[in-house]
CSV table of C-alpha atoms in Angstrom, one decimal:
chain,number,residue,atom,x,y,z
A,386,UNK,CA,11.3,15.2,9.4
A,387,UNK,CA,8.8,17.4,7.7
A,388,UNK,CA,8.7,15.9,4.4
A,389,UNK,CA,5.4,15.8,2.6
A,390,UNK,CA,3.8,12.8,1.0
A,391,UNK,CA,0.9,13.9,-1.5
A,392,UNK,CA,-1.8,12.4,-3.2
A,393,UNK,CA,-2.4,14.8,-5.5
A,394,UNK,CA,-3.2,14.9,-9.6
A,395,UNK,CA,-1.7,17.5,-12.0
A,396,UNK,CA,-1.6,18.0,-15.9
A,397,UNK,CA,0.8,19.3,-18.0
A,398,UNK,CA,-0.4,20.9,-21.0
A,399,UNK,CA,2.6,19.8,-23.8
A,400,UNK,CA,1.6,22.9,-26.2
A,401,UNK,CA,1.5,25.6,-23.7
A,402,UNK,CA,3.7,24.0,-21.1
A,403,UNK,CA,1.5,25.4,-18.3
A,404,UNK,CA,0.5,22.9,-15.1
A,405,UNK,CA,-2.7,22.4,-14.0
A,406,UNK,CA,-4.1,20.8,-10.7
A,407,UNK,CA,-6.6,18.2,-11.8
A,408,UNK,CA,-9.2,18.2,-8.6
A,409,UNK,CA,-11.7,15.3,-8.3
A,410,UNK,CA,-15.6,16.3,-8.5
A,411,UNK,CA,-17.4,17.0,-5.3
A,412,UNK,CA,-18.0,13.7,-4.1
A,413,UNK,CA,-15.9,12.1,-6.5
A,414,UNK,CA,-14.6,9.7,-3.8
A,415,UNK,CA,-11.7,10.1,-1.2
A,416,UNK,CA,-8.0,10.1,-2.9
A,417,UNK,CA,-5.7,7.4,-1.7
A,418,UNK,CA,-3.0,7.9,1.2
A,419,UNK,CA,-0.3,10.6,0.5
A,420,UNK,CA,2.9,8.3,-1.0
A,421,UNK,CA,6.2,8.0,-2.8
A,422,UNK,CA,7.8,4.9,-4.7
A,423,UNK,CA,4.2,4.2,-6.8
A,424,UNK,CA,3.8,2.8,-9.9
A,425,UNK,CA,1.0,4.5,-12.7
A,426,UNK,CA,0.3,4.1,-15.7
A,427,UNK,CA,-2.7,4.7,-18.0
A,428,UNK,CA,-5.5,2.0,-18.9
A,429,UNK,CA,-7.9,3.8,-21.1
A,430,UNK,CA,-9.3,6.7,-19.4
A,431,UNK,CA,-8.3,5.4,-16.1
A,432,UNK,CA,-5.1,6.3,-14.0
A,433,UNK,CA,-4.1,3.2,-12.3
A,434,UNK,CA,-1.9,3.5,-8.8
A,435,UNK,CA,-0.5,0.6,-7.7
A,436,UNK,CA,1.5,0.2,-4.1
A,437,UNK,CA,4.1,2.9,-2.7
A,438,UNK,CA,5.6,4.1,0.6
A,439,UNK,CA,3.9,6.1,3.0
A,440,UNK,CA,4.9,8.7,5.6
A,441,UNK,CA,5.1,6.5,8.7
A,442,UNK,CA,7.1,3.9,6.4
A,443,UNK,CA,4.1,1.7,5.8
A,444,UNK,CA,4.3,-0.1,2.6
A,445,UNK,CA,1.0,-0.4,0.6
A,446,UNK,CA,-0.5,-3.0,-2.2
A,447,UNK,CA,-3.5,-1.2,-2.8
A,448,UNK,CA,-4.9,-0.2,-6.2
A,449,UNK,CA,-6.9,2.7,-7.0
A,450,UNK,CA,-7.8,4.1,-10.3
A,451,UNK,CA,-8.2,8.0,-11.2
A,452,UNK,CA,-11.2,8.3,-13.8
A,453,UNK,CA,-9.9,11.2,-15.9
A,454,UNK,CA,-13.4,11.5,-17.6
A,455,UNK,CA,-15.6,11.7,-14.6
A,456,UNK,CA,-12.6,13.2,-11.9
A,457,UNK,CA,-13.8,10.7,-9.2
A,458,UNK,CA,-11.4,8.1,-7.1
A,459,UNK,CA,-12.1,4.3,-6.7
A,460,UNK,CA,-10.2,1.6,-4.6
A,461,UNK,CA,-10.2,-1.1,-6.5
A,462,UNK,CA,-8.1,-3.2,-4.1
A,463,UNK,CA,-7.9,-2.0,-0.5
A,464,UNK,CA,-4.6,-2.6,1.2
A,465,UNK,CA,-3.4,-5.4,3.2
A,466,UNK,CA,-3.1,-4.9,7.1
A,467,UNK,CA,0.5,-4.0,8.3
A,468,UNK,CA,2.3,-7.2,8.5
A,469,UNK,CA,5.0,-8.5,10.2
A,470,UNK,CA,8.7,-8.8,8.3
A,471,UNK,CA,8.0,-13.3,8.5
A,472,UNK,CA,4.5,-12.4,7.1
A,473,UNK,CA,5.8,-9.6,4.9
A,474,UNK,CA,7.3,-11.9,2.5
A,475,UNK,CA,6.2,-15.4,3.1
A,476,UNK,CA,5.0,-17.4,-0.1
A,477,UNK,CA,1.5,-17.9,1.5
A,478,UNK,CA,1.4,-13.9,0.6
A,479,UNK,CA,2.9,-13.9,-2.1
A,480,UNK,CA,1.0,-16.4,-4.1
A,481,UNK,CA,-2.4,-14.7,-3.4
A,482,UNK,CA,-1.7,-11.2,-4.2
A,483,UNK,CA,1.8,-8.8,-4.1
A,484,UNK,CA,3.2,-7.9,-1.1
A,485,UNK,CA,3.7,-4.5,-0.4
A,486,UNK,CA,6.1,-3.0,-1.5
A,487,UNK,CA,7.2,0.3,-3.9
A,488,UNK,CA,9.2,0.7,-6.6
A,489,UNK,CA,7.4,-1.7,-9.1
A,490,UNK,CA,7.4,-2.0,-12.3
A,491,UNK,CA,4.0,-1.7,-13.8
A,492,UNK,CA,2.3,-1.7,-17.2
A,493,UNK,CA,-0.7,-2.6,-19.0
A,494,UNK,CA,-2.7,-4.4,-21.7
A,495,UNK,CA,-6.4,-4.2,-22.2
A,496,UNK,CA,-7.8,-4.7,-19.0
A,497,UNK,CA,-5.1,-6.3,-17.3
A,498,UNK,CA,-2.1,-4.4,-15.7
A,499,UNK,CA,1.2,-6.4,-14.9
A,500,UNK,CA,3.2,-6.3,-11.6
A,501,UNK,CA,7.3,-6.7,-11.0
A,502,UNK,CA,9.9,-7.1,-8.7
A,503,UNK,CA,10.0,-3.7,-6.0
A,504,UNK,CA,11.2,-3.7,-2.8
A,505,UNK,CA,9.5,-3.9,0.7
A,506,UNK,CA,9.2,-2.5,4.0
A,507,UNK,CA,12.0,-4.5,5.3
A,508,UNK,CA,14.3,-4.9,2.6
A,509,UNK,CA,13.1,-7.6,0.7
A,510,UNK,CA,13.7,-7.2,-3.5
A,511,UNK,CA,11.3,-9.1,-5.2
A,512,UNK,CA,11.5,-10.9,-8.9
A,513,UNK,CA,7.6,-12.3,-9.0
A,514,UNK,CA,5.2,-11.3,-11.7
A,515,UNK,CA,1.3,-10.1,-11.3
A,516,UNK,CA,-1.5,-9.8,-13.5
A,517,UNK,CA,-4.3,-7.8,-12.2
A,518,UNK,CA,-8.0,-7.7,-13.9
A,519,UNK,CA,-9.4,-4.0,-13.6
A,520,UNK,CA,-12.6,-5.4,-14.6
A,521,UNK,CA,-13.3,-8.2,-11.8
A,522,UNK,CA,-10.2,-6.3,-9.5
A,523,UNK,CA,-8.4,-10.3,-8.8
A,524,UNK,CA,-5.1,-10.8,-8.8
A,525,UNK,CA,-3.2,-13.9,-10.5
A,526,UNK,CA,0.2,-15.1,-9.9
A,527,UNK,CA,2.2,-15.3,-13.0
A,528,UNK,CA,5.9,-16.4,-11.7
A,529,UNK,CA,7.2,-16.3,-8.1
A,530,UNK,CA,10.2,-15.6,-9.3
A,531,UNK,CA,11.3,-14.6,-13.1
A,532,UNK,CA,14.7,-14.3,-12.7
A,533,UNK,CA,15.9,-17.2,-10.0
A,534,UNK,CA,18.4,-15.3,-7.5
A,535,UNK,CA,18.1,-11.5,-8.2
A,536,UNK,CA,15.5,-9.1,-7.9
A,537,UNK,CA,14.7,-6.1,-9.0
A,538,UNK,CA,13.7,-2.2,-7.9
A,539,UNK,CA,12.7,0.6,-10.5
A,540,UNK,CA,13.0,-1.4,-13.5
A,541,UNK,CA,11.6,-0.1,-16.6
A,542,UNK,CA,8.3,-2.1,-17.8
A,543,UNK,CA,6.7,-0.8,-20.8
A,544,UNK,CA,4.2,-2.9,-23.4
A,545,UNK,CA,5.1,-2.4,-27.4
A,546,UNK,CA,4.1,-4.3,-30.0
A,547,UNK,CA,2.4,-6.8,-28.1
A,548,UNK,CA,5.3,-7.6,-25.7
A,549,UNK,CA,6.2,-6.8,-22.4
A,550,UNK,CA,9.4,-5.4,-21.9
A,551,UNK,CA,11.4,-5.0,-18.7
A,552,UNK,CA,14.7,-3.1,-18.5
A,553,UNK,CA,17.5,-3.3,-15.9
A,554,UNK,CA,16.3,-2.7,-12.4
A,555,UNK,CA,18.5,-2.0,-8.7
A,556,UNK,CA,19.7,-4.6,-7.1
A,557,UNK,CA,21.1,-4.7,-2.9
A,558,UNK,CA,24.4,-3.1,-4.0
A,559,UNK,CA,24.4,-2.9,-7.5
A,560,UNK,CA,22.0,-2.5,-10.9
A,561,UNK,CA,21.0,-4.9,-13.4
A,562,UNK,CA,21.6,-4.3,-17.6
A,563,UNK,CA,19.3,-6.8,-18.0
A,564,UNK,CA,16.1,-7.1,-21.3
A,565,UNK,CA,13.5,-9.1,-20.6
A,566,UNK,CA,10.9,-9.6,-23.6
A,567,UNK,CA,7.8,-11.5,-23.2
A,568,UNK,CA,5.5,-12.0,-26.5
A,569,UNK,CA,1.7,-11.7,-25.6
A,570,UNK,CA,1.5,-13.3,-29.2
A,571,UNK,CA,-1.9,-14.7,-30.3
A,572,UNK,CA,-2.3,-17.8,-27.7
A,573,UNK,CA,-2.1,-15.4,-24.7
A,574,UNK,CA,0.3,-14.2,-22.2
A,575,UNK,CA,0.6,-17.3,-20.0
A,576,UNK,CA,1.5,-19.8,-22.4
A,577,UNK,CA,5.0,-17.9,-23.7
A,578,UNK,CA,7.8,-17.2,-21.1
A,579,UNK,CA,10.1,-14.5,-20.6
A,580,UNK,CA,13.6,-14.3,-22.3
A,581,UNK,CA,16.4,-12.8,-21.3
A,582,UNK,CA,18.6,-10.7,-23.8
A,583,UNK,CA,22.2,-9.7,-23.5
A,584,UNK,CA,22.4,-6.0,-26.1
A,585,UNK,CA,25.3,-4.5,-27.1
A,586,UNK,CA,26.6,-1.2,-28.4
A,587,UNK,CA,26.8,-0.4,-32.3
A,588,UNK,CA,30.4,0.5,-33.4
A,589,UNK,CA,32.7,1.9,-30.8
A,590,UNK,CA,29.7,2.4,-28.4
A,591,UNK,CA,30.1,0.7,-25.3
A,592,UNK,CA,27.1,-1.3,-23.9
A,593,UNK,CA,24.3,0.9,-21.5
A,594,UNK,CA,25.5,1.1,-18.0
A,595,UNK,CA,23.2,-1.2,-15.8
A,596,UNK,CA,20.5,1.2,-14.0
A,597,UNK,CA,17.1,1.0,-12.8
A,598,UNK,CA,14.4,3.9,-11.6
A,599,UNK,CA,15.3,5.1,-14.6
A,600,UNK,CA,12.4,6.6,-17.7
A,601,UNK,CA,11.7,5.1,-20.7
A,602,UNK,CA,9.5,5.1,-23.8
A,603,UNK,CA,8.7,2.8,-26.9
A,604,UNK,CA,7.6,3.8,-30.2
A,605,UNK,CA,7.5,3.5,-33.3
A,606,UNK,CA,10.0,4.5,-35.7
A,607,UNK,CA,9.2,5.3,-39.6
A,608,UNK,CA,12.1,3.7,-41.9
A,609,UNK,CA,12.6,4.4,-45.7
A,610,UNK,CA,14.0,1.9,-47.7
A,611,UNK,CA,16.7,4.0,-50.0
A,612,UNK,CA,16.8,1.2,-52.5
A,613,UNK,CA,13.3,1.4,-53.7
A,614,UNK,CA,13.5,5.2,-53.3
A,615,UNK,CA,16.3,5.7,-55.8
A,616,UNK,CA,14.5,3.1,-58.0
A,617,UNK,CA,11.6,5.3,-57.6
A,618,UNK,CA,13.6,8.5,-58.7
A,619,UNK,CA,15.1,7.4,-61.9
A,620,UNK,CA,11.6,5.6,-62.7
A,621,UNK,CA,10.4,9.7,-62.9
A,622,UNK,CA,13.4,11.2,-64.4
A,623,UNK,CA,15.5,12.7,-61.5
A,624,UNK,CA,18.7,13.0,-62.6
A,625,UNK,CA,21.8,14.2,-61.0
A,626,UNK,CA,21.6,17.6,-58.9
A,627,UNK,CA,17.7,16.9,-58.9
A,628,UNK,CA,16.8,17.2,-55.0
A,629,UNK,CA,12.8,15.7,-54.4
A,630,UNK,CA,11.2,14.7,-51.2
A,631,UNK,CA,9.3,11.1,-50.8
A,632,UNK,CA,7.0,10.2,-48.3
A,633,UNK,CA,7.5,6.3,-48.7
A,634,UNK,CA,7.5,4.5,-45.5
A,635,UNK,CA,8.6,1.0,-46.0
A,636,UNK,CA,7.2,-0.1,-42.3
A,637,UNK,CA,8.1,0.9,-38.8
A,638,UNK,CA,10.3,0.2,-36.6
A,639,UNK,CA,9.7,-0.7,-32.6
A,640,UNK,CA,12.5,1.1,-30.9
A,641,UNK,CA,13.2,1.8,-26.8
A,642,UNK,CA,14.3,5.3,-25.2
A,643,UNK,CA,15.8,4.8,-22.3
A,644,UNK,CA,17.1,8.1,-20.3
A,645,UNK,CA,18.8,8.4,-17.0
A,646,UNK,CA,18.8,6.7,-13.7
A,647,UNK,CA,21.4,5.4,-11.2
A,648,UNK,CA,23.1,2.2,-10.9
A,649,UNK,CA,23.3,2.6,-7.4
A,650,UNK,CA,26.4,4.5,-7.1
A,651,UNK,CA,25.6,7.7,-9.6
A,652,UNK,CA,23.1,9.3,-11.3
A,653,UNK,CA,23.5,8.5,-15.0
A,654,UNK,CA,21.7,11.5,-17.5
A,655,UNK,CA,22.4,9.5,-20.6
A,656,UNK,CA,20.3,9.0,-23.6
A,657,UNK,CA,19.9,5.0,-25.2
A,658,UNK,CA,18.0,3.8,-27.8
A,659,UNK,CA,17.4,0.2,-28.6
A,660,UNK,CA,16.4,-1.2,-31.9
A,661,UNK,CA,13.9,-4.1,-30.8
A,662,UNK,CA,12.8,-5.9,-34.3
A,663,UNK,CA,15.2,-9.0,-33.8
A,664,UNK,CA,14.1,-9.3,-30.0
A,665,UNK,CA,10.7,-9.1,-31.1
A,666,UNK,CA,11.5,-11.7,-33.8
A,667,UNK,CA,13.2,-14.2,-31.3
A,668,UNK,CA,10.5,-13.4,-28.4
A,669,UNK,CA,7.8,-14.1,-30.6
A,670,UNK,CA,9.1,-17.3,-32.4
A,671,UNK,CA,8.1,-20.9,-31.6
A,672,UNK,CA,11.3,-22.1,-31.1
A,673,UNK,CA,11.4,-20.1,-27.9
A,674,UNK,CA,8.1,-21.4,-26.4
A,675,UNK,CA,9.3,-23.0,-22.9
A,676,UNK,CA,13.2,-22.1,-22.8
């Protein structure tokens, strides 16, 4: 039907706001298959591509990194051979390496980048975990499925502070709310699990709408603690009517930004955050090991 599936790279210069097409060197390498539905995200100086949707409807679990340094393409896993829908999804595929499928959540640590949920060619919604090794380009099976009945397309999947967080997700008809926190935590990323959180609104705000394919961010919020400030103040003589600045920053707290989406049945263009120190707390605690 004449739609258009690219492969292509572009920049977006944040201080100018002017685009750019980023072109790879002159035998820099072939770019992979024009696609929609992939997951990217960043490892070092490498732009990692994971899986997608291409024009004919073929489903891909290929990996290919974008070296931003040297503008050259690599394949670091080649795709699997189309499949039929019994092969598509059977566990002897699945244990091995992901499916194909687009729509996956997708983020990164170090070396390693981490695979979840998406949907496949014919239908299937996944909920199994993958943790691929840029380095030796293996796959390893962390959980066939996290969350035992659901599964989940376009969920949000960012790393902060040394956890993994994943965030809502579509489902066949509907779209999950769901937090899922996973601490990394000093004995390594296989020997914690994943909770699950229930969040609610502060005040009279109402709890997010479930969504998924929807864009997110973590960072880092300064906080100032007023007590020791004031404290501070009277220490030097401010009195009343005295304004002064401080630039005391007590310590930082991990936050979520969560923006738009659908939940299946609109487009939402709403604007969340989520304070994340007491899911980090819980996440990370002992206690928690195993449940």
């Amino acid at each position: 039907n004449n739609v258009q599936f690219h492969n292509d790279v572009h920049e977006l210069d944040l201080r100018t706001l002017q685009w750019r097409r980023i072109e790879a060197f002159k035998g820099g390498g072939a770019p992979p298959p024009g696609r929609c539905g992939s997951s990217v995200c960043l490892s070092g100086k490498l732009l990692i591509i994971f899986g997608g949707c291409g024009a004919k409807y073929e489903h891909f679990n290929d990996v290919w990194a974008f070296d931003m340094s040297l503008l050259a393409w690599v394949c670091l896993f080649p795709a699997s051979p189309p499949s039929s829908p019994q092969t598509l999804t059977s566990q002897a595929d699945v244990a091995t390496f992901p499916s194909p499928r687009r729509n996956a959540g997708l983020c990164y640590q170090g070396h390693d980048i981490y695979i979840f949920g998406g949907k496949g060619a014919q239908g299937a919604i996944f909920s199994d975990v993958f943790r691929f090794d840029v380095r030796s380009a293996s796959w390893e099976l962390l959980s066939s499925s996290l969350v035992k009945n659901e599964g989940f397309v376009g969920s949000l999947t960012l790393l902060c502070s040394n956890h993994i967080i994943i965030h809502g997700g579509l489902l066949s008809s509907s779209a999950s709310s769901s937090l899922l926190v996973k601490s990394l935590g000093p004995i390594g990323f296989g020997d914690r699990k994943f909770l699950r959180f229930h969040c609610e609104g502060e005040g009279v705000n109402l709890p997010p709408a479930a969504r998924g394919m929807h864009g997110g961010i973590t960072l880092n919020l300064p906080i100032v603690d007023k007590g020791s400030h004031k404290k501070s103040a009277a220490k030097n003589g401010a009195g009343k009517g005295m304004s002064h600045k401080t630039n005391a920053v007590d310590f930082k707290e991990p936050v979520l930004v969560v923006f738009g989406g659908s939940d299946n049945k609109r487009d939402l263009d709403d604007m969340l955050l989520l304070r994340l120190n007491s899911v980090f707390f819980r996440a990370g605690s002992d206690e928690n090991m195993g449940q």
